Tab-separated table of C-alpha atoms in Angstrom:
chain	number	residue	atom	x	y	z
A	168	GLN	CA	0.900	19.253	-5.646
A	169	THR	CA	0.188	17.129	-2.561
A	170	ARG	CA	-0.892	14.170	-4.719
A	171	ARG	CA	2.234	14.542	-6.849
A	172	HIS	CA	4.399	14.479	-3.724
A	173	THR	CA	2.560	11.324	-2.611
A	174	LEU	CA	3.341	9.639	-5.927
A	175	LEU	CA	6.987	10.671	-5.665
A	176	ALA	CA	7.150	9.337	-2.114
A	177	ASN	CA	5.939	5.977	-3.421
A	178	LEU	CA	8.473	6.002	-6.242
A	179	LEU	CA	11.280	6.928	-3.870
A	180	ARG	CA	10.694	3.743	-1.890
A	181	VAL	CA	12.514	2.093	-4.807
A	182	PRO	CA	16.265	2.254	-3.945
A	183	SER	CA	17.178	2.800	-7.596
A	184	ILE	CA	15.885	2.245	-11.124
A	185	VAL	CA	17.642	0.573	-14.030
A	186	PHE	CA	16.691	1.449	-17.609
A	187	ALA	CA	17.405	-1.056	-20.401
A	188	VAL	CA	17.350	0.430	-23.918
A	189	ASN	CA	16.646	-2.388	-26.383
A	190	LYS	CA	16.845	-2.706	-30.195
A	191	LEU	CA	19.677	-0.202	-30.574
A	192	ASP	CA	21.291	-2.669	-32.971
A	193	ALA	CA	18.465	-1.869	-35.401
A	194	VAL	CA	19.431	1.809	-35.906
A	195	ALA	CA	22.231	3.153	-38.081
A	196	ASP	CA	23.972	5.244	-35.413
A	197	SER	CA	23.385	3.268	-32.224
A	198	ALA	CA	25.781	5.400	-30.149
A	199	LEU	CA	23.969	8.639	-31.015
A	200	ALA	CA	20.579	7.027	-30.319
A	201	TYR	CA	21.812	5.759	-26.955
A	202	LEU	CA	23.114	9.191	-25.960
A	203	SER	CA	19.849	10.891	-26.925
A	204	ILE	CA	17.678	8.357	-25.108
A	205	SER	CA	19.928	8.441	-22.030
A	206	ALA	CA	19.680	12.223	-21.855
A	207	ALA	CA	15.890	12.080	-22.095
A	208	LEU	CA	15.662	9.395	-19.390
A	209	ASN	CA	17.944	11.359	-17.064
A	210	ARG	CA	15.832	14.513	-17.513
A	211	PHE	CA	12.675	12.545	-16.762
A	212	ALA	CA	14.177	10.895	-13.685
A	213	GLU	CA	15.507	14.207	-12.373
A	214	ALA	CA	12.083	15.834	-12.738
A	215	GLY	CA	10.481	12.939	-10.877
A	216	GLN	CA	13.241	12.757	-8.221
A	217	ILE	CA	13.785	9.107	-9.199
A	218	PRO	CA	17.279	7.710	-8.497
A	219	VAL	CA	18.850	6.081	-11.574
A	220	LYS	CA	21.280	3.219	-11.062
A	221	ALA	CA	22.177	2.676	-14.713
A	222	ILE	CA	21.027	3.066	-18.312
A	223	VAL	CA	22.149	0.003	-20.263
A	224	PRO	CA	22.066	-0.410	-24.071
A	225	VAL	CA	21.023	-3.971	-24.898
A	226	SER	CA	20.310	-6.111	-27.912
A	227	ALA	CA	17.998	-8.929	-26.888
A	228	LEU	CA	18.316	-10.393	-30.398
A	229	LYS	CA	22.115	-10.707	-30.206
A	230	GLY	CA	22.410	-10.997	-26.439
A	231	TRP	CA	24.646	-7.950	-26.073
A	232	ASN	CA	24.791	-6.562	-22.519
A	233	VAL	CA	21.961	-8.836	-21.380
A	234	VAL	CA	23.783	-11.651	-19.530
A	235	ASP	CA	27.385	-10.946	-20.503
A	236	ARG	CA	28.938	-7.531	-20.924
A	237	CYS	CA	29.947	-6.628	-24.464
A	238	GLY	CA	33.556	-7.688	-24.786
A	239	GLU	CA	33.025	-10.964	-22.943
A	240	GLY	CA	32.455	-14.308	-24.667
A	241	LEU	CA	30.298	-14.199	-27.786
A	242	ALA	CA	29.859	-10.423	-27.593
A	243	ALA	CA	33.559	-9.670	-28.012
A	244	GLN	CA	32.982	-8.145	-31.440
A	245	ALA	CA	30.743	-5.503	-29.870
A	246	GLU	CA	33.095	-4.297	-27.137
A	247	GLY	CA	32.340	-0.683	-26.285
A	248	TRP	CA	29.087	-0.868	-28.247
A	249	CYS	CA	27.191	2.450	-28.073
A	250	GLY	CA	30.154	3.836	-26.121
A	251	TYR	CA	29.016	1.853	-23.071
A	252	LYS	CA	31.644	-0.064	-21.093
A	253	GLY	CA	29.731	-0.821	-17.912
A	254	PRO	CA	28.376	-4.132	-16.594
A	255	SER	CA	25.591	-6.118	-18.272
A	256	LEU	CA	21.934	-5.831	-17.280
A	257	LEU	CA	22.000	-9.109	-15.338
A	258	GLN	CA	25.188	-8.146	-13.523
A	259	ILE	CA	23.581	-4.887	-12.396
A	260	LEU	CA	20.377	-6.577	-11.268
A	261	GLU	CA	22.288	-9.173	-9.260
A	262	HIS	CA	24.003	-6.442	-7.222
A	263	LEU	CA	21.000	-4.221	-6.521
A	264	PRO	CA	20.041	-3.926	-2.831
A	265	THR	CA	17.130	-6.075	-1.698
A	266	THR	CA	14.014	-4.621	-0.123
A	267	GLN	CA	14.155	-5.001	3.638
A	268	ALA	CA	11.264	-6.643	5.483
A	269	GLU	CA	9.053	-4.290	7.482
A	270	THR	CA	10.091	-5.629	10.891
A	271	ALA	CA	9.875	-2.307	12.759
A	272	MET	CA	6.137	-1.901	12.182
A	273	ALA	CA	3.212	-3.254	14.203
A	274	PHE	CA	2.355	-6.913	13.627
A	275	SER	CA	0.081	-7.896	10.739
A	276	PHE	CA	-0.526	-11.325	9.242
A	277	PRO	CA	-2.807	-12.372	6.342
A	278	VAL	CA	-4.134	-15.891	6.898
A	279	GLN	CA	-3.439	-18.066	3.855
A	280	TRP	CA	-4.304	-21.554	5.102
A	281	VAL	CA	-6.080	-23.026	8.133
A	282	GLU	CA	-4.791	-26.376	9.432
A	283	LYS	CA	-7.189	-28.288	11.682
A	284	PHE	CA	-6.437	-30.811	14.406
A	285	SER	CA	-9.879	-32.371	14.775
A	286	SER	CA	-8.540	-35.350	16.736
A	287	SER	CA	-6.724	-33.264	19.355
A	288	SER	CA	-7.939	-33.621	22.931
A	289	ASP	CA	-5.964	-30.625	24.204
A	290	THR	CA	-8.460	-27.878	25.109
A	291	SER	CA	-5.935	-25.509	26.690
A	292	GLN	CA	-5.549	-23.718	23.358
A	293	GLY	CA	-7.133	-23.524	19.934
A	294	ARG	CA	-7.111	-26.625	17.778
A	295	ARG	CA	-6.125	-24.919	14.534
A	296	VAL	CA	-2.914	-23.479	13.104
A	297	PHE	CA	-3.192	-20.354	10.954
A	298	TRP	CA	-0.475	-20.365	8.305
A	299	GLY	CA	0.816	-17.515	6.179
A	300	ARG	CA	3.664	-15.040	5.870
A	301	VAL	CA	4.144	-12.327	8.478
A	302	ALA	CA	3.523	-9.076	6.602
A	303	THR	CA	4.862	-6.573	9.132
A	304	GLY	CA	6.386	-6.637	12.594
A	305	LYS	CA	6.980	-9.775	14.663
A	306	VAL	CA	4.787	-12.489	16.188
A	307	GLN	CA	5.598	-14.250	19.455
A	308	ALA	CA	3.850	-16.351	22.078
A	309	GLY	CA	1.861	-14.326	24.619
A	310	GLN	CA	1.143	-11.537	22.156
A	311	GLN	CA	-2.394	-10.123	22.011
A	312	ILE	CA	-3.952	-9.934	18.558
A	313	SER	CA	-7.199	-8.819	16.978
A	314	ILE	CA	-8.921	-10.408	14.011
A	315	LEU	CA	-10.205	-8.563	10.953
A	316	PRO	CA	-13.039	-8.483	9.982
A	317	SER	CA	-14.694	-10.053	13.045
A	318	GLY	CA	-13.050	-7.732	15.572
A	319	GLN	CA	-12.484	-10.583	18.068
A	320	THR	CA	-9.340	-10.644	20.181
A	321	ALA	CA	-7.163	-13.522	21.379
A	322	THR	CA	-3.677	-14.317	22.646
A	323	VAL	CA	-1.001	-16.141	20.671
A	324	ALA	CA	-0.384	-19.487	22.409
A	325	GLN	CA	2.330	-20.780	20.086
A	326	VAL	CA	4.265	-19.689	16.995
A	327	LEU	CA	5.794	-22.187	14.550
A	328	ASN	CA	8.298	-21.349	11.835
A	329	HIS	CA	8.242	-22.868	8.340
A	330	VAL	CA	9.662	-26.175	9.630
A	331	ARG	CA	7.319	-26.245	12.646
A	332	VAL	CA	9.957	-25.255	15.191
A	333	PRO	CA	8.478	-23.031	17.933
A	334	GLY	CA	9.876	-19.520	18.173
A	335	ASP	CA	9.389	-15.879	17.246
A	336	VAL	CA	8.918	-15.102	13.532
A	337	LEU	CA	9.753	-11.788	11.846
A	338	ALA	CA	8.145	-10.074	8.854
A	339	GLY	CA	8.960	-11.682	5.527
A	340	HIS	CA	8.972	-15.223	6.925
A	341	SER	CA	6.287	-17.912	7.007
A	342	ALA	CA	4.646	-18.778	10.308
A	343	GLY	CA	1.982	-20.964	11.852
A	344	ILE	CA	0.040	-19.292	14.666
A	345	VAL	CA	-1.949	-21.119	17.336
A	346	LEU	CA	-4.289	-19.026	19.493
A	347	ASP	CA	-5.205	-19.578	23.121
A	348	ARG	CA	-8.825	-20.439	22.297
A	349	GLU	CA	-11.070	-21.415	19.424
A	350	VAL	CA	-11.819	-18.312	17.332
A	351	ASP	CA	-13.603	-18.053	13.994
A	352	VAL	CA	-10.786	-17.346	11.552
A	353	SER	CA	-10.806	-18.178	7.825
A	354	ARG	CA	-8.486	-17.789	4.855
A	355	GLY	CA	-8.332	-14.120	3.945
A	356	ASP	CA	-8.741	-12.825	7.499
A	357	TRP	CA	-6.016	-10.675	9.031
A	358	LEU	CA	-4.395	-11.144	12.443
A	359	LEU	CA	-3.315	-7.717	13.696
A	360	SER	CA	-1.571	-6.221	16.696
A	361	VAL	CA	-3.584	-4.670	19.519
A	362	PRO	CA	-4.589	-1.907	19.178
A	363	ALA	CA	-5.367	-2.710	15.544
A	364	PRO	CA	-4.789	-0.133	12.797
A	365	VAL	CA	-7.875	1.766	11.713
A	366	ALA	CA	-9.720	-0.119	8.972
A	367	SER	CA	-11.362	1.896	6.188
A	368	ARG	CA	-13.820	1.346	3.354
A	369	ASP	CA	-12.942	4.534	1.450
A	370	LEU	CA	-9.482	4.701	-0.098
A	371	LYS	CA	-7.615	7.282	-2.130
A	372	THR	CA	-5.304	5.388	-4.438
A	373	THR	CA	-2.910	5.511	-7.371
A	374	ILE	CA	-3.799	2.863	-9.956
A	375	ALA	CA	-1.782	1.522	-12.877
A	376	TRP	CA	-4.461	0.262	-15.257
A	377	MET	CA	-3.769	-2.928	-17.260
A	378	ASP	CA	-7.151	-4.050	-18.578
A	379	ASP	CA	-8.262	-3.589	-22.194
A	380	GLU	CA	-11.502	-2.053	-20.937
A	381	PRO	CA	-10.987	1.471	-19.541
A	382	LEU	CA	-11.481	2.197	-15.861
A	383	VAL	CA	-14.555	4.383	-15.365
A	384	ALA	CA	-16.486	5.613	-12.345
A	385	GLY	CA	-19.281	3.340	-11.178
A	386	ARG	CA	-17.718	0.024	-12.157
A	387	VAL	CA	-17.261	-2.716	-9.536
A	388	TYR	CA	-14.221	-5.003	-9.270
A	389	TRP	CA	-12.838	-7.587	-6.916
A	390	ALA	CA	-10.034	-6.113	-4.780
A	391	LEU	CA	-7.398	-8.441	-3.328
A	392	HIS	CA	-5.679	-7.212	-0.159
A	393	GLY	CA	-3.369	-9.864	1.262
A	394	HIS	CA	-5.489	-13.001	0.778
A	395	ARG	CA	-8.797	-11.227	1.344
A	396	TRP	CA	-11.235	-10.517	-1.472
A	397	VAL	CA	-13.680	-7.594	-1.196
A	398	LYS	CA	-15.847	-5.822	-3.748
A	399	ALA	CA	-14.534	-2.376	-4.745
A	400	LYS	CA	-16.531	0.326	-6.497
A	401	VAL	CA	-14.841	3.118	-8.426
A	402	LYS	CA	-16.169	6.346	-6.911
A	403	ARG	CA	-14.230	8.890	-8.945
A	404	ILE	CA	-11.351	9.305	-11.357
A	405	VAL	CA	-9.532	12.259	-9.811
A	406	HIS	CA	-6.627	12.761	-12.215
A	407	LYS	CA	-4.620	10.987	-14.873
A	408	LEU	CA	-0.838	11.176	-14.770
A	409	ASN	CA	0.974	12.353	-17.878
A	410	ILE	CA	3.808	9.809	-17.893
A	411	ASN	CA	6.024	12.103	-19.969
A	412	THR	CA	5.837	15.174	-17.709
A	413	LEU	CA	4.399	13.712	-14.435
A	414	ALA	CA	1.744	16.438	-14.623
A	415	GLU	CA	-1.789	15.653	-13.447
A	416	GLU	CA	-4.515	16.020	-16.058
A	417	ASP	CA	-8.283	15.981	-15.690
A	418	ALA	CA	-9.755	12.638	-16.770
A	419	THR	CA	-13.011	10.688	-16.695
A	420	GLN	CA	-11.404	7.304	-17.351
A	421	LEU	CA	-8.096	5.439	-17.395
A	422	GLU	CA	-7.115	3.728	-20.629
A	423	PRO	CA	-4.843	0.656	-20.789
A	424	ASN	CA	-1.347	1.402	-19.399
A	425	ALA	CA	-2.515	4.703	-17.874
A	426	ILE	CA	-1.756	5.747	-14.292
A	427	GLY	CA	-4.121	7.889	-12.278
A	428	HIS	CA	-5.488	8.930	-8.912
A	429	VAL	CA	-8.716	7.071	-8.146
A	430	GLU	CA	-11.109	7.011	-5.176
A	431	LEU	CA	-12.410	3.540	-4.274
A	432	SER	CA	-15.280	2.488	-2.006
A	433	LEU	CA	-14.954	-1.044	-0.603
A	434	GLN	CA	-17.793	-3.326	0.446
A	435	GLU	CA	-15.902	-4.126	3.665
A	436	ALA	CA	-13.211	-2.243	5.539
A	437	VAL	CA	-9.565	-3.251	5.160
A	438	ALA	CA	-6.587	-2.436	7.385
A	439	ALA	CA	-4.687	-0.556	4.707
A	440	LEU	CA	-1.801	1.851	5.202
A	441	PRO	CA	-0.272	4.251	2.661
A	442	TYR	CA	2.129	2.449	0.349
A	443	SER	CA	4.819	4.955	1.363
A	444	GLN	CA	4.617	3.393	4.859
A	445	SER	CA	4.053	-0.278	4.008
A	446	ARG	CA	4.473	-2.133	0.732
A	447	VAL	CA	2.292	-5.010	1.955
A	448	LEU	CA	-0.570	-3.169	3.648
A	449	GLY	CA	-0.554	-0.426	1.012
A	450	ALA	CA	-0.825	-2.641	-2.083
A	451	MET	CA	-3.865	-4.219	-3.732
A	452	VAL	CA	-4.894	-5.587	-7.117
A	453	LEU	CA	-8.203	-5.155	-8.917
A	454	VAL	CA	-9.701	-8.119	-10.774
A	455	ASP	CA	-12.547	-8.005	-13.291
A	456	THR	CA	-15.590	-9.754	-11.808
A	457	ALA	CA	-16.665	-11.230	-15.158
A	458	THR	CA	-13.407	-12.169	-16.911
A	459	HIS	CA	-11.303	-12.702	-13.747
A	460	LYS	CA	-8.432	-10.854	-15.446
A	461	THR	CA	-6.083	-8.782	-13.312
A	462	ALA	CA	-7.202	-5.277	-14.222
A	463	GLY	CA	-5.152	-2.866	-12.124
A	464	ALA	CA	-2.318	-2.481	-9.615
A	465	VAL	CA	-3.276	-0.294	-6.662
A	466	LEU	CA	-1.122	1.798	-4.322
A	467	VAL	CA	-2.945	3.241	-1.323
A	468	ASN	CA	-2.277	6.942	-0.749
């Protein structure tokens, strides 16, 4: 029950969900099919406490309710198709609320690129700029930070925005950070607030599996957290989620398109938070070490 509540908490971070029901033009009684499917989707969403914004009947082949609402332009002959008179799918998507940046949290910053000033004679601060996008919180000059994985600490000497203008930068925006001294920082490292969040090697996760090869205990993958790659070993498949009932079922593997609770053991610790608290710090992807295919989407529980 606790794991199910965790999954629901992750789903509820989505402000609302839109369902698009395609190929209804291929059935004899499209209105009846739309009503039946809508009822089933509403029952499913109610059981999972998932807010539904709209259920839209569409015909991708004919373009009905995709860009223009039926009754507008070329779709005039299908006005009121399936008994639906609401806006088109695109119109709904364009008016959905955007996800707000996580500005109220402690500062975190995955380093994407290191710019060097080898010719600089100024020794009052570091001679490199660490570029990336602020994941959470805010960065400003004078702020103390710690570096993962080295554990070193430093002070922010200067912050540049995306056009190199000095000033504070909030989460969701690109920044260049100059430290007060030379510190060993590479692409993939994290700059974190002081005190830094607790880093962990053992994670309990929810994984949506996308690879053709099933996910089984004992296998090793590359895990990408921010811009940092670490090896991840599958310790245990805890449960598989029945996507029709949201019930947890015993499982020894996850097949393609399955969702399940999985325990991972990482080669190095990462500063991860539950996805219900942070979309950035709580998300990872798994990549097959041999084929380099993206194998799974990971939410940290």
